[in-house]
Backbone as JSON, one array per atom type, in Angstrom:
{
  "sequence": "MTQAYVALGANLGDAQATLRRAIDDLASLPHTRLAAYSSLYRSAPVQAQGPDFINAVVELHTELDPMALLAELQRLEREAGRERPYHNAPRTLDLDLLLHGDTVLHRPALTLPHPRMNERAFVLLPLAEIAPGRVSPALLAQVADQRVERL",
  "N": [[-54.96, -58.45, -24.83], [-53.61, -55.3, -24.08], [-51.78, -52.7, -25.57], [-49.43, -50.79, -23.94], [-47.6, -47.89, -22.91], [-44.9, -46.87, -20.93], [-43.16, -44.35, -19.28], [-39.96, -44.05, -17.83], [-38.04, -42.66, -15.21], [-35.31, -41.32, -13.29], [-33.37, -39.62, -10.83], [-31.9, -39.75, -8.54], [-29.55, -41.43, -6.45], [-28.18, -44.48, -7.82], [-29.13, -44.09, -10.73], [-29.15, -45.32, -13.26], [-28.92, -48.07, -12.69], [-31.23, -48.33, -11.18], [-33.24, -47.88, -13.11], [-32.77, -50.05, -14.83], [-33.41, -52.16, -13.1], [-36.09, -51.51, -12.64], [-37.17, -51.93, -15.18], [-36.95, -54.72, -15.33], [-38.69, -55.31, -13.2], [-41.09, -54.3, -14.24], [-41.45, -56.12, -16.27], [-42.25, -58.3, -14.86], [-44.78, -57.82, -13.91], [-48.15, -58.67, -12.97], [-50.21, -60.4, -15.33], [-49.06, -59.23, -17.55], [-46.78, -58.44, -20.18], [-43.49, -57.68, -21.08], [-42.77, -55.94, -23.94], [-40.98, -54.33, -25.35], [-38.1, -52.22, -24.83], [-36.51, -49.07, -24.47], [-33.28, -47.57, -25.19], [-31.19, -46.14, -22.59], [-31.41, -42.74, -21.6], [-29.97, -39.52, -20.98], [-31.03, -36.59, -19.38], [-31.57, -33.1, -18.76], [-33.16, -31.78, -15.81], [-36.62, -30.96, -16.12], [-38.63, -28.3, -15.42], [-37.88, -28.61, -12.81], [-35.47, -29.23, -10.18], [-32.12, -30.35, -9.38], [-29.98, -33.26, -9.92], [-29.09, -34.46, -13.27], [-31.49, -36.4, -15.11], [-32.0, -39.9, -15.69], [-33.53, -41.59, -18.27], [-36.07, -43.63, -19.84], [-38.22, -45.57, -22.0], [-40.77, -48.0, -21.94], [-42.51, -50.62, -23.64], [-45.43, -52.27, -22.93], [-47.47, -55.2, -22.95], [-50.55, -55.73, -21.78], [-53.08, -57.05, -19.59], [-54.12, -55.61, -17.61], [-56.29, -53.01, -16.52], [-56.27, -49.41, -17.04], [-56.24, -48.07, -14.46], [-55.58, -50.11, -12.68], [-53.05, -50.77, -13.67], [-51.74, -48.34, -13.2], [-51.79, -48.39, -10.37], [-50.02, -50.52, -9.91], [-47.67, -49.42, -10.98], [-47.25, -47.28, -9.22], [-46.85, -48.73, -6.89], [-44.4, -49.98, -7.48], [-42.8, -47.67, -7.61], [-42.93, -46.82, -4.91], [-41.67, -49.01, -3.67], [-39.14, -48.62, -4.62], [-38.3, -46.57, -3.11], [-39.46, -44.09, -3.57], [-40.33, -40.83, -2.78], [-42.55, -38.1, -2.2], [-42.06, -35.23, -1.51], [-42.52, -32.65, -2.43], [-43.89, -30.97, -5.31], [-42.49, -32.09, -8.34], [-40.1, -32.9, -7.16], [-36.72, -34.17, -6.78], [-36.17, -37.63, -7.62], [-36.14, -41.13, -6.78], [-37.32, -42.99, -8.42], [-39.48, -42.66, -11.13], [-42.44, -43.45, -12.65], [-44.37, -43.12, -15.37], [-47.47, -43.53, -16.82], [-47.97, -43.44, -20.14], [-49.49, -44.07, -22.46], [-52.33, -46.12, -22.97], [-53.41, -48.4, -24.81], [-56.01, -47.22, -26.86], [-57.13, -45.63, -25.01], [-58.78, -42.85, -23.65], [-58.73, -40.79, -20.99], [-59.76, -38.93, -18.19], [-59.13, -38.37, -15.15], [-58.76, -37.49, -11.67], [-56.46, -38.83, -10.7], [-55.23, -39.84, -12.97], [-54.51, -39.1, -16.3], [-55.04, -39.84, -19.63], [-54.25, -39.84, -23.1], [-50.95, -39.25, -21.7], [-50.71, -35.99, -20.47], [-48.5, -34.24, -20.93], [-46.62, -35.49, -22.47], [-45.96, -34.97, -25.17], [-44.47, -32.71, -25.04], [-41.96, -33.19, -24.17], [-38.73, -34.02, -24.72], [-37.29, -36.05, -23.47], [-39.12, -38.04, -23.21], [-40.24, -38.4, -25.78], [-38.04, -39.07, -27.51], [-37.01, -41.66, -26.55], [-39.44, -43.06, -26.84], [-39.89, -42.86, -29.6], [-37.78, -44.43, -30.43], [-38.56, -47.08, -29.84], [-41.13, -47.23, -30.8], [-41.62, -46.01, -33.5], [-43.74, -45.16, -35.13], [-45.43, -43.85, -33.44], [-44.53, -41.33, -32.92], [-44.28, -38.34, -34.43], [-42.24, -36.67, -36.94], [-42.66, -33.92, -36.74], [-43.39, -33.56, -34.04], [-40.98, -34.29, -32.82], [-39.37, -32.26, -33.81], [-40.39, -30.08, -32.44], [-39.34, -30.35, -29.9], [-36.66, -30.25, -30.19], [-34.81, -28.49, -29.13], [-34.33, -29.25, -26.55], [-32.04, -30.64, -24.28], [-30.96, -33.83, -24.62], [-29.37, -36.9, -24.16], [-28.43, -39.87, -25.61], [-27.48, -42.81, -23.99]],
  "CA": [[-53.83, -57.68, -24.32], [-53.57, -53.91, -24.5], [-50.44, -52.13, -25.69], [-49.27, -49.63, -23.07], [-46.25, -47.34, -22.87], [-44.57, -46.29, -19.63], [-41.9, -43.61, -19.22], [-39.21, -44.25, -16.6], [-37.04, -41.64, -14.94], [-34.73, -41.29, -11.95], [-32.2, -38.74, -10.72], [-31.27, -39.93, -7.23], [-28.89, -42.73, -6.31], [-27.67, -45.06, -9.06], [-30.33, -44.02, -11.56], [-29.1, -46.32, -14.34], [-29.25, -49.37, -12.1], [-32.64, -48.28, -10.78], [-34.06, -48.07, -14.3], [-32.63, -51.44, -15.29], [-34.19, -52.98, -12.17], [-37.5, -51.2, -12.88], [-37.56, -52.63, -16.42], [-37.16, -56.11, -14.93], [-39.9, -55.34, -12.38], [-42.24, -54.12, -15.13], [-41.61, -57.37, -17.01], [-42.85, -59.32, -14.0], [-46.1, -57.43, -13.43], [-49.16, -59.69, -13.28], [-51.01, -60.27, -16.55], [-48.35, -58.23, -18.35], [-45.55, -58.9, -20.83], [-42.62, -56.62, -21.6], [-42.63, -56.14, -25.38], [-39.79, -53.61, -25.83], [-37.62, -51.13, -23.99], [-35.58, -48.19, -25.17], [-31.99, -47.27, -24.58], [-31.24, -45.15, -21.54], [-31.11, -41.38, -22.04], [-29.7, -38.55, -19.92], [-31.67, -35.3, -19.68], [-31.63, -32.1, -17.7], [-34.49, -31.7, -15.21], [-37.58, -30.04, -16.72], [-39.49, -27.72, -14.38], [-37.44, -29.23, -11.56], [-34.07, -29.02, -9.87], [-31.42, -31.56, -9.0], [-29.09, -33.85, -10.93], [-29.7, -34.92, -14.52], [-32.3, -37.61, -15.06], [-31.84, -41.01, -16.61], [-34.88, -41.86, -18.74], [-36.31, -44.7, -20.82], [-39.64, -45.89, -22.21], [-41.04, -49.41, -22.2], [-43.8, -51.04, -24.19], [-46.0, -53.43, -22.25], [-48.74, -55.76, -23.38], [-51.12, -56.0, -20.46], [-54.51, -57.25, -19.38], [-54.52, -54.69, -16.55], [-56.91, -51.77, -16.97], [-55.36, -48.29, -16.73], [-56.13, -47.76, -13.04], [-54.84, -51.22, -12.06], [-51.65, -50.62, -14.08], [-51.23, -47.2, -12.43], [-51.55, -48.86, -9.0], [-48.79, -51.32, -9.94], [-46.55, -48.5, -11.19], [-47.03, -46.55, -7.97], [-46.27, -49.69, -5.95], [-42.98, -50.1, -7.82], [-42.15, -46.43, -7.18], [-42.78, -46.86, -3.44], [-40.66, -50.03, -3.35], [-37.83, -48.06, -4.99], [-38.01, -45.47, -2.19], [-40.0, -42.83, -4.07], [-41.02, -39.93, -1.86], [-43.14, -36.96, -2.89], [-42.1, -34.14, -0.53], [-43.07, -31.48, -3.1], [-44.08, -31.16, -6.75], [-41.27, -32.18, -9.15], [-38.91, -33.15, -6.34], [-35.86, -35.25, -7.28], [-36.82, -38.91, -7.3], [-35.44, -42.39, -6.98], [-37.95, -43.64, -9.57], [-40.72, -42.08, -11.61], [-43.05, -44.27, -13.7], [-45.54, -42.42, -15.9], [-48.23, -44.21, -17.85], [-48.11, -42.51, -21.26], [-50.58, -44.51, -23.32], [-52.91, -47.43, -22.66], [-54.25, -48.62, -25.98], [-56.61, -45.98, -27.35], [-57.88, -45.06, -23.89], [-58.78, -41.43, -23.32], [-59.2, -40.8, -19.61], [-59.51, -37.69, -17.44], [-59.46, -38.57, -13.74], [-57.77, -36.77, -10.85], [-55.23, -39.6, -10.52], [-54.65, -40.31, -14.22], [-54.99, -38.58, -17.57], [-54.49, -40.55, -20.79], [-52.8, -39.96, -23.09], [-50.27, -38.38, -20.73], [-50.93, -34.63, -20.99], [-47.29, -33.49, -21.26], [-45.63, -36.34, -23.15], [-45.54, -34.4, -26.44], [-43.65, -31.53, -24.77], [-40.75, -33.62, -23.49], [-37.81, -34.82, -25.53], [-36.86, -37.24, -22.73], [-40.15, -39.05, -23.45], [-40.44, -38.63, -27.2], [-36.91, -39.76, -28.15], [-37.04, -43.11, -26.31], [-40.66, -43.62, -27.42], [-39.65, -42.99, -31.04], [-36.84, -45.53, -30.65], [-39.23, -48.39, -29.79], [-42.43, -47.15, -31.5], [-41.46, -44.84, -34.36], [-45.03, -44.72, -35.66], [-46.16, -43.09, -32.42], [-43.92, -40.0, -32.75], [-44.08, -37.71, -35.75], [-41.1, -35.76, -37.06], [-43.06, -32.59, -36.27], [-43.27, -33.55, -32.58], [-39.55, -34.28, -32.48], [-38.84, -30.92, -34.11], [-40.84, -29.15, -31.4], [-38.55, -30.52, -28.67], [-35.27, -30.39, -30.61], [-33.93, -27.62, -28.34], [-34.13, -29.83, -25.22], [-30.83, -31.47, -24.23], [-31.15, -35.25, -24.28], [-28.23, -37.66, -24.66], [-28.6, -41.33, -25.56], [-26.33, -43.43, -23.33]],
  "C": [[-53.87, -56.28, -24.93], [-52.12, -53.44, -24.54], [-50.39, -50.86, -24.85], [-47.81, -49.2, -23.1], [-46.05, -46.62, -21.55], [-43.21, -45.59, -19.75], [-41.28, -43.84, -17.85], [-38.22, -43.12, -16.44], [-36.55, -41.75, -13.51], [-33.57, -40.32, -11.96], [-31.59, -38.75, -9.33], [-30.64, -41.32, -7.17], [-28.29, -43.18, -7.63], [-28.84, -45.18, -10.03], [-30.32, -45.06, -12.68], [-29.47, -47.7, -13.82], [-30.72, -49.43, -11.69], [-33.54, -48.51, -11.99], [-33.95, -49.49, -14.84], [-33.45, -52.39, -14.41], [-35.69, -52.76, -12.41], [-37.99, -51.88, -14.16], [-37.82, -54.1, -16.11], [-38.45, -56.25, -14.12], [-41.15, -55.18, -13.24], [-42.52, -55.4, -15.91], [-42.29, -58.44, -16.18], [-44.2, -58.91, -13.42], [-47.12, -58.5, -13.79], [-49.91, -59.36, -14.57], [-50.39, -59.28, -17.54], [-47.1, -58.86, -18.94], [-44.79, -57.69, -21.32], [-42.38, -56.9, -23.08], [-41.36, -55.48, -25.91], [-39.38, -52.59, -24.78], [-36.56, -50.36, -24.75], [-34.2, -48.23, -24.53], [-32.23, -46.34, -23.4], [-30.8, -43.81, -22.11], [-30.83, -40.52, -20.81], [-30.34, -37.23, -20.33], [-31.58, -34.39, -18.47], [-33.03, -32.1, -17.1], [-35.34, -30.66, -15.93], [-38.53, -29.59, -15.64], [-39.16, -28.34, -13.02], [-35.97, -28.88, -11.36], [-33.44, -30.36, -9.53], [-30.55, -32.08, -10.12], [-29.85, -34.19, -12.21], [-30.49, -36.2, -14.27], [-31.76, -38.65, -16.02], [-33.26, -41.43, -16.96], [-34.9, -43.04, -19.7], [-37.82, -44.8, -21.01], [-39.73, -47.38, -22.48], [-42.41, -49.57, -22.85], [-44.23, -52.3, -23.46], [-47.23, -53.91, -23.01], [-49.38, -56.28, -22.1], [-52.62, -56.26, -20.52], [-55.01, -56.33, -18.28], [-55.19, -53.46, -17.15], [-56.03, -50.6, -16.53], [-55.19, -48.02, -15.24], [-55.37, -48.87, -12.29], [-53.36, -51.13, -12.43], [-51.02, -49.45, -13.33], [-50.92, -47.62, -11.0], [-50.26, -49.67, -8.92], [-47.57, -50.42, -10.12], [-46.24, -47.74, -9.91], [-46.46, -47.47, -6.89], [-44.77, -49.84, -6.21], [-42.2, -48.84, -7.42], [-41.9, -46.44, -5.68], [-41.69, -47.85, -3.04], [-39.25, -49.54, -3.67], [-37.48, -46.86, -4.12], [-38.52, -44.12, -2.64], [-40.72, -42.08, -2.95], [-41.51, -38.75, -2.66], [-43.23, -35.77, -1.93], [-42.66, -32.85, -1.1], [-43.13, -31.78, -4.59], [-42.74, -31.1, -7.48], [-40.0, -32.31, -8.33], [-38.03, -34.18, -7.03], [-36.43, -36.59, -6.84], [-35.94, -40.11, -7.58], [-36.01, -43.13, -8.18], [-39.27, -42.95, -9.86], [-41.21, -42.94, -12.75], [-44.33, -43.58, -14.13], [-46.19, -43.24, -17.0], [-48.53, -43.2, -18.96], [-49.35, -42.81, -22.08], [-51.04, -45.88, -22.86], [-53.9, -47.73, -23.77], [-54.73, -47.29, -26.54], [-57.38, -45.27, -26.25], [-57.68, -43.56, -23.8], [-59.46, -41.34, -21.96], [-58.83, -39.49, -18.94], [-60.02, -37.91, -16.02], [-58.43, -37.81, -12.92], [-56.43, -37.5, -10.74], [-54.53, -39.94, -11.83], [-55.33, -39.65, -15.41], [-54.27, -39.33, -18.69], [-55.07, -39.98, -22.06], [-52.18, -38.97, -22.09], [-50.27, -36.96, -21.28], [-49.68, -33.86, -21.4], [-46.26, -34.29, -22.06], [-45.12, -35.71, -24.45], [-44.7, -33.14, -26.29], [-42.26, -31.9, -24.29], [-39.9, -34.53, -24.36], [-37.4, -36.1, -24.82], [-37.91, -38.34, -22.76], [-40.21, -39.41, -24.93], [-39.28, -39.38, -27.86], [-36.89, -41.26, -27.83], [-38.31, -43.78, -26.84], [-40.48, -43.83, -28.92], [-38.69, -44.14, -31.35], [-37.56, -46.87, -30.72], [-40.57, -48.41, -30.52], [-42.41, -45.94, -32.44], [-42.77, -44.31, -34.95], [-45.83, -43.88, -34.7], [-45.66, -41.65, -32.29], [-43.61, -39.42, -34.12], [-42.81, -36.88, -35.76], [-41.44, -34.35, -36.55], [-42.98, -32.5, -34.75], [-41.82, -33.51, -32.15], [-38.94, -32.91, -32.74], [-39.22, -29.91, -33.03], [-40.0, -29.22, -30.13], [-37.05, -30.59, -28.97], [-34.31, -29.53, -29.79], [-33.68, -28.15, -26.93], [-32.94, -30.79, -25.26], [-31.15, -32.88, -23.73], [-30.02, -36.02, -24.94], [-28.51, -39.15, -24.5], [-27.34, -41.93, -24.97], [-25.93, -44.73, -23.99]]
}
């Protein structure tokens, strides 16, 4: 089993309910076990417009390789009504694979570790909640000016 971390976000519809449902859906992925999930957080959109986002991070233990896990995440997004009319559009559900074990990957569809995770308080704060060893105080200090509220 490989330890993987997935960031969840939504800012359309009932985002809190969507994230709770997505956490349940992630727990039922094939060859995967939900190990931990963070609290929900509210954050302002970053490089986007629209309502505030609700965010969380989950830890999965999975036998799926990174591309197979990505395919499952994209399937769950589609099932939640995710549309991609333009870059950074508001969304019903966004699932980003942050880390997959020690995998370093650079493909058009997937880069691991996630290339912008260390720039985003809405990722680092929930990740630090469930995996404090993965987030240094220096990283948290770099994003301290971003508004994020734990719900």
